[in-house]
mmCIF file of C-alpha atoms in Angstrom:
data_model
loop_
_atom_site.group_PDB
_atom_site.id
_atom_site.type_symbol
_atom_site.label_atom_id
_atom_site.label_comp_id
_atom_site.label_asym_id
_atom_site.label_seq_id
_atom_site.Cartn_x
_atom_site.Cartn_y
_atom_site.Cartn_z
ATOM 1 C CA UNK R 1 0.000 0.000 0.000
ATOM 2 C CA UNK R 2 1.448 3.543 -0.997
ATOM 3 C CA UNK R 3 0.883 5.583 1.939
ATOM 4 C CA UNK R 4 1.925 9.711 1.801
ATOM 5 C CA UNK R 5 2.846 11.255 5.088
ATOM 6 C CA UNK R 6 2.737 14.725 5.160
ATOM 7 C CA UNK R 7 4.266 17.077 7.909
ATOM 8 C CA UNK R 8 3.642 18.789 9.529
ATOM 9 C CA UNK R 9 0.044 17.882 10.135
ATOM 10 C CA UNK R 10 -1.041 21.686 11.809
ATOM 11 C CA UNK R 11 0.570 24.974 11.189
ATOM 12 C CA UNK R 12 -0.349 28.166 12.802
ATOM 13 C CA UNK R 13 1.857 30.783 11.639
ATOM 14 C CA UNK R 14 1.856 35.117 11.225
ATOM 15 C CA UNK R 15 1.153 36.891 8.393
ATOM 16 C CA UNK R 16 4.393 37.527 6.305
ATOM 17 C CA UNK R 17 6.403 34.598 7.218
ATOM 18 C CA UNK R 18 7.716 31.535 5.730
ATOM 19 C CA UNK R 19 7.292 28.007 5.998
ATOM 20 C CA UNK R 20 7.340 24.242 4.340
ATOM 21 C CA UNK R 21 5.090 21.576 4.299
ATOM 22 C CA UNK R 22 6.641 17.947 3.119
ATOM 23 C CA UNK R 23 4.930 15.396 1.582
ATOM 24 C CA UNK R 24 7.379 12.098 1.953
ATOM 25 C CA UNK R 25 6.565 8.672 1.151
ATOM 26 C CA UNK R 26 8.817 5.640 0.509
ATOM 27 C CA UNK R 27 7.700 4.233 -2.584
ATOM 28 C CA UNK R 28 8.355 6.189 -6.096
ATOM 29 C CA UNK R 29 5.550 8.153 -8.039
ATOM 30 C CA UNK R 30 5.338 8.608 -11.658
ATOM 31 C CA UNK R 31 3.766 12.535 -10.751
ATOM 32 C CA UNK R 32 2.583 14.363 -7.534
ATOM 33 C CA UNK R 33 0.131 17.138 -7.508
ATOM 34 C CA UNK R 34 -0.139 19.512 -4.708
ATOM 35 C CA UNK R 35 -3.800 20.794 -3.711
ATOM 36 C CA UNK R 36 -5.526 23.289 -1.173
ATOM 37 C CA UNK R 37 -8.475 22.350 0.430
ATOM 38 C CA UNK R 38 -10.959 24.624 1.804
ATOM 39 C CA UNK R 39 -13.957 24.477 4.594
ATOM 40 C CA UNK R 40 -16.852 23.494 2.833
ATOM 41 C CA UNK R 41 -15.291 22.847 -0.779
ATOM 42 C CA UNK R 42 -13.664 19.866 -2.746
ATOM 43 C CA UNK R 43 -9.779 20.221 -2.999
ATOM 44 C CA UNK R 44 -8.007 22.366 -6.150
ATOM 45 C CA UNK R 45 -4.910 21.546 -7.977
ATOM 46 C CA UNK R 46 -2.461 23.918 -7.695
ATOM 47 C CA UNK R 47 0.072 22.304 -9.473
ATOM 48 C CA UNK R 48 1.802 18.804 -11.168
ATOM 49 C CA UNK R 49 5.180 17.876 -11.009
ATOM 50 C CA UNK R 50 6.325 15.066 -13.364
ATOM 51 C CA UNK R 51 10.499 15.081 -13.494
ATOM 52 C CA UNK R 52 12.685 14.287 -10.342
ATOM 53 C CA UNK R 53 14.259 17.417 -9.224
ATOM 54 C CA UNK R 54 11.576 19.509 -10.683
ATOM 55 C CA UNK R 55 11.063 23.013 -9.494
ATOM 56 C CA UNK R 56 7.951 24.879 -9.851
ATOM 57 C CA UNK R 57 7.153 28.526 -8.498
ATOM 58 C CA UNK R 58 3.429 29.924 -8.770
ATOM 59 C CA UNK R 59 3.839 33.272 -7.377
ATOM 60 C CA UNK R 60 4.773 32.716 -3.598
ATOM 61 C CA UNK R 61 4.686 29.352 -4.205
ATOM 62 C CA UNK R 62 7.805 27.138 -4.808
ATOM 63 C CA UNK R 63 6.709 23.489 -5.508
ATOM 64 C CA UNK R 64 9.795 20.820 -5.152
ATOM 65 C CA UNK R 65 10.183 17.170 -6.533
ATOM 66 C CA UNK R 66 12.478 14.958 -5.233
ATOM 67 C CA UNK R 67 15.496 13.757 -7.136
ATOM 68 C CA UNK R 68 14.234 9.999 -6.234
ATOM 69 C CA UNK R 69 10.735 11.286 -6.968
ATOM 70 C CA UNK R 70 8.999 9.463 -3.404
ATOM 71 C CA UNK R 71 8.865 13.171 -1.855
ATOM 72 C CA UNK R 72 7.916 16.642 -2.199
ATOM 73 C CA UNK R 73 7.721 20.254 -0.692
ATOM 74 C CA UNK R 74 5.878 23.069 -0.786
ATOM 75 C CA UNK R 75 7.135 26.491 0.342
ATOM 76 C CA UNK R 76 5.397 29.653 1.250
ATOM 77 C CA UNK R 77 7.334 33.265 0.887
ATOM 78 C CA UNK R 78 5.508 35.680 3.337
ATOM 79 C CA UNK R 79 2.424 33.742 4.217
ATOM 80 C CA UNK R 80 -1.190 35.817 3.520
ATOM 81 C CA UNK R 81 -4.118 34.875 5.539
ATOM 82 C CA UNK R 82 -5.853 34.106 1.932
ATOM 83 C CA UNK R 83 -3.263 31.227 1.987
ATOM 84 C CA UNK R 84 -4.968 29.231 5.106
ATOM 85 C CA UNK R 85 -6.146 25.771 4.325
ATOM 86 C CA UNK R 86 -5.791 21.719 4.190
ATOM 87 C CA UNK R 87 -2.522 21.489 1.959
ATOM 88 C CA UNK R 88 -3.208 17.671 0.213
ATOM 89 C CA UNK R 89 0.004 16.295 -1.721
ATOM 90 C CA UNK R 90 -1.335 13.109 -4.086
ATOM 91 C CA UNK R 91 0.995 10.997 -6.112
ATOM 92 C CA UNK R 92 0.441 8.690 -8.579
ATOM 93 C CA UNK R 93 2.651 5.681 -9.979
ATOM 94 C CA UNK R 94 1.206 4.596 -13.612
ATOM 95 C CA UNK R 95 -2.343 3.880 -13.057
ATOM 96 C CA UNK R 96 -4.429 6.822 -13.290
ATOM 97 C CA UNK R 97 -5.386 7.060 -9.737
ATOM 98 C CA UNK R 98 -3.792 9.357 -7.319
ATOM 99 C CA UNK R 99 -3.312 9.020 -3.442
ATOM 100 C CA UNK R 100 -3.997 11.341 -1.351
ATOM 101 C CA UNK R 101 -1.435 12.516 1.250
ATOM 102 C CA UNK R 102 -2.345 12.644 5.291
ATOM 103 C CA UNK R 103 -2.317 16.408 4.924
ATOM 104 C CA UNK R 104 -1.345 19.771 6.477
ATOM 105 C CA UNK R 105 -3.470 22.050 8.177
ATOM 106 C CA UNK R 106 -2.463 25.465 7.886
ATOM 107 C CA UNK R 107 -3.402 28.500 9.649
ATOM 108 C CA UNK R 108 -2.315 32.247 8.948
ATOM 109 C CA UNK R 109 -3.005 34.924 11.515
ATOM 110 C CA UNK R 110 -3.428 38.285 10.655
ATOM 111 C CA UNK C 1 -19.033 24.651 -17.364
ATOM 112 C CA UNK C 2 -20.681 24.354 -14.270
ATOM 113 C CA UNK C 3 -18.676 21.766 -12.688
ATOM 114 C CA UNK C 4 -18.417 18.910 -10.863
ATOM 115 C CA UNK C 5 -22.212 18.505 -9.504
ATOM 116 C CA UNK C 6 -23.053 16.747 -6.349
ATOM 117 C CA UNK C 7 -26.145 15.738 -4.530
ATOM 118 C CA UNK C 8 -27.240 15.862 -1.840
ATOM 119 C CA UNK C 9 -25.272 18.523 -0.214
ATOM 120 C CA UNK C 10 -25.714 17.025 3.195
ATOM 121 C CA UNK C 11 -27.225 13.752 4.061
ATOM 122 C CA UNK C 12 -28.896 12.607 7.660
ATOM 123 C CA UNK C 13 -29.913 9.429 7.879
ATOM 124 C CA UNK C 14 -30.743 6.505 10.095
ATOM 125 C CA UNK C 15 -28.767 3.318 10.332
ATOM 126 C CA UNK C 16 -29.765 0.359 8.565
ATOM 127 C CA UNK C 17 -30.901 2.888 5.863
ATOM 128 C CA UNK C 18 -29.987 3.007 2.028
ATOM 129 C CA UNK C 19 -28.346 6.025 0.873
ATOM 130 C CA UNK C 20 -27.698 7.251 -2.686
ATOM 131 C CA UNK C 21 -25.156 9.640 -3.758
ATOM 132 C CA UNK C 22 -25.254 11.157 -6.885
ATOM 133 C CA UNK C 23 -22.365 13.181 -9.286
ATOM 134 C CA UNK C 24 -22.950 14.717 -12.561
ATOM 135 C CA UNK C 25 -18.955 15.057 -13.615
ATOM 136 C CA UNK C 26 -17.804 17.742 -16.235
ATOM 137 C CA UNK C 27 -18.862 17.117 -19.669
ATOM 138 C CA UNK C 28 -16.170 15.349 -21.729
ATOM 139 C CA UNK C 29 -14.476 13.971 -19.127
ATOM 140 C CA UNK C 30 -13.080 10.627 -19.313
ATOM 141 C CA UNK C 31 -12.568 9.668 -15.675
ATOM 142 C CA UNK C 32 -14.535 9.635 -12.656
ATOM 143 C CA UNK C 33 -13.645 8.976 -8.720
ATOM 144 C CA UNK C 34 -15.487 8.625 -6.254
ATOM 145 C CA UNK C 35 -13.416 10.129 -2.740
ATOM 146 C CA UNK C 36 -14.438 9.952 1.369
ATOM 147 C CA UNK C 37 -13.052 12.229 3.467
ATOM 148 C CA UNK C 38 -12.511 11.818 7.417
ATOM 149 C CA UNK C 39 -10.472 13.501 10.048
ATOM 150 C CA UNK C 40 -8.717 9.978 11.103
ATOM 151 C CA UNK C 41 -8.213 8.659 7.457
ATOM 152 C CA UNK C 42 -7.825 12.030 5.020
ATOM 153 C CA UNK C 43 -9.212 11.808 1.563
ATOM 154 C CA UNK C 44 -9.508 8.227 0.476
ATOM 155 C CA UNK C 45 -10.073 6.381 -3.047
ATOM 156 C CA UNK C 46 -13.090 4.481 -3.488
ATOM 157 C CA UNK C 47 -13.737 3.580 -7.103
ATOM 158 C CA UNK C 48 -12.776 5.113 -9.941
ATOM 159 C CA UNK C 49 -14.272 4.716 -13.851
ATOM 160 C CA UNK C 50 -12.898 5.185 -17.406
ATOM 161 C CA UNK C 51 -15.780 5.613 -19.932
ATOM 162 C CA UNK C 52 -17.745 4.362 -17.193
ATOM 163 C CA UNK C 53 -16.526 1.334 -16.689
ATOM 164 C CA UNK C 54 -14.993 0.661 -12.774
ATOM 165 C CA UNK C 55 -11.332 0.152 -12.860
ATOM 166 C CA UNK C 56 -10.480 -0.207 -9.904
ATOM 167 C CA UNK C 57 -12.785 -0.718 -7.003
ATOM 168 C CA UNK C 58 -10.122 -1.956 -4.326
ATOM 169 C CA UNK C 59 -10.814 1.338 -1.969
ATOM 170 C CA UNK C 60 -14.433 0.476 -1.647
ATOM 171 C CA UNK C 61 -14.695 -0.531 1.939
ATOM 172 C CA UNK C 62 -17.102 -3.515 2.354
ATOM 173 C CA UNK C 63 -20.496 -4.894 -0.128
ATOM 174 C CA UNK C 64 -22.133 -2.436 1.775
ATOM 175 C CA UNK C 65 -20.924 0.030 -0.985
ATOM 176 C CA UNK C 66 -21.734 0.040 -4.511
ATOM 177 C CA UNK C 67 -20.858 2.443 -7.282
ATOM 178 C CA UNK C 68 -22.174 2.320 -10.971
ATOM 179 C CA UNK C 69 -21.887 4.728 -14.142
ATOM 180 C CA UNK C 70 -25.119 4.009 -15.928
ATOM 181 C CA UNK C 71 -23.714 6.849 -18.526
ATOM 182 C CA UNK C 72 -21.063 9.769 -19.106
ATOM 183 C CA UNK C 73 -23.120 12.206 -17.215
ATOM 184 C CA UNK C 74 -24.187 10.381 -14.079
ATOM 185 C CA UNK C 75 -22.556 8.396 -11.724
ATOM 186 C CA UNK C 76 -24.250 7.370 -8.029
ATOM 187 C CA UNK C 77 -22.545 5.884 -4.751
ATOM 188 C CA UNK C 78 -25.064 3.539 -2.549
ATOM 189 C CA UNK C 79 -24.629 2.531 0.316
ATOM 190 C CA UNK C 80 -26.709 -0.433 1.973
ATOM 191 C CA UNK C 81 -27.190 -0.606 4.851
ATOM 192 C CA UNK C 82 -25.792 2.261 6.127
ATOM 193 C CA UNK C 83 -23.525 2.223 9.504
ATOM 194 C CA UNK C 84 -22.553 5.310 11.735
ATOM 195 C CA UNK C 85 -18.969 4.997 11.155
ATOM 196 C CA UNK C 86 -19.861 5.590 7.134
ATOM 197 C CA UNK C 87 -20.246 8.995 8.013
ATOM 198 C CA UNK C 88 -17.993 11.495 6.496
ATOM 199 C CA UNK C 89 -17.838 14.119 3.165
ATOM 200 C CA UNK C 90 -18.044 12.045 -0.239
ATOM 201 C CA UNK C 91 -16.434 13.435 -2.984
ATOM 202 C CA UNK C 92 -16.974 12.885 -6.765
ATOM 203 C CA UNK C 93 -14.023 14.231 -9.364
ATOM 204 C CA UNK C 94 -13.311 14.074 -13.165
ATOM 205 C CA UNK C 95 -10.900 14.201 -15.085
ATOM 206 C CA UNK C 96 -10.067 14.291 -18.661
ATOM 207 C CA UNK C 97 -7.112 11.875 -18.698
ATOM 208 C CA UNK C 98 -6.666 10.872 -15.460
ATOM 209 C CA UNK C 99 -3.103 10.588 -14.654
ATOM 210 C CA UNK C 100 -1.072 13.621 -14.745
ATOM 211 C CA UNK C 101 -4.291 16.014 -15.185
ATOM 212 C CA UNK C 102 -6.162 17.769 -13.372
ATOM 213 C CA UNK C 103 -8.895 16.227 -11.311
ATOM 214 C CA UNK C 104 -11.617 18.239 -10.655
ATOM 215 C CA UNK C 105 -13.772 17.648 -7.380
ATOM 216 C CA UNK C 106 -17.327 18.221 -6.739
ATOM 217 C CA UNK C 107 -18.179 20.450 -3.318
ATOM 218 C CA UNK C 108 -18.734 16.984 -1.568
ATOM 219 C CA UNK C 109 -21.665 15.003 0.148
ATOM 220 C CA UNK C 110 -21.627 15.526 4.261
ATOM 221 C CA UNK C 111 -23.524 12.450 5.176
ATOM 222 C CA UNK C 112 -24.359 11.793 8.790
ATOM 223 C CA UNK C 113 -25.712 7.967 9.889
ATOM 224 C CA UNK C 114 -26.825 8.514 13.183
#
């Protein structure tokens, strides 16, 4: 069974600073998608990363693939309290089914 | 587009009951899963389809649960007879490919067995 762990599970952090959430697991996936959840809605895709070592940035957000390709990060430059959310990593490994990571809970104060 | 569509919004029922789930995916889309979502276990698979045929139904927790695709529109989860610890938020998503696109998810069915 391909499990995801992500850490950490809860963040609770200011407005206008950094952090990481990880997303490790110990078997290989062909692609891993990071998504935000939010209260009352189905999870969005905020990006797919395909190549090992693959770095993506969408604005304040720096996506990372690991070389080996069985882990991940996400990175947040000077946090917003528009960012807070369930952060949900999901890999897949040739089938056309992705798993869903534990997830991250994240919390921005203003 | 309008979406993934799900219904019932929220769901309370009665154990022993039969409950039915239903997901209108995004037109054109190939794929369709059906997710639950709990606080102990995250967002789990269930079942997903291609063309509406099931693929893979190895997430589907006992016979209690049954999922069907009668055409590329509709899809509905059942679940008979329902237990309290079935509660949780049931997604539906589609995508076009599956694999390395993008899966779009429904707003989710809160269904309480109490």
């Amino acid at each position: 069974t391909q499990l995801l762990e992500q850490s950490p599970q809860f963040l609770s952090i200011q407005e206008g600073e950094n952090l990481t959430v990880y997303c490790n697991s110990s078997s290989v996936f062909s692609s891993l998608q990071w998504y935000r959840q939010e209260p009352g809605e189905g999870p969005v895709l905020l990006v797919t990363v395909v190549t090992g070592g693959e770095v993506k940035k969408l604005k304040r957000l720096t996506f990372q693939f690991g070389d080996a390709r069985k882990d991940s990060s996400l990175h947040i430059t000077a946090a917003q309290t528009g960012d807070t959310g369930l952060y949900l990593c999901a890999g897949a490994s040739g089938t056309y089914k992705y798993i869903f990571g534990t997830g991250t809970r994240l919390k921005v104060l203003a | 587009d309008a979406g993934v569509i799900q219904s019932p919004r929220h769901e309370v029922t009665e154990m022993g009951q039969e409950v039915t789930l239903r997901c209108k995916p995004i037109s054109g889309h190939d794929y369709l899963f059906w997710y639950r979502q709990t606080m102990m276990r995250g967002l789990e698979l269930l079942i997903y389809f291609n063309n509406n045929v099931p693929i893979d139904d190895s997430g589907m927790p006992e016979d209690r649960f049954s999922a069907k695709m009668p055409n590329a529109s509709f899809s509905t989860l059942k679940i008979q007879p329902s237990e309290p610890r079935d509660s949780a938020v049931y997604f539906c998503a589609s995508s076009q490919q599956g694999g390395y696109t993008e899966a779009f998810f429904g707003q989710g069915t809160r269904l309480t067995v109490v």
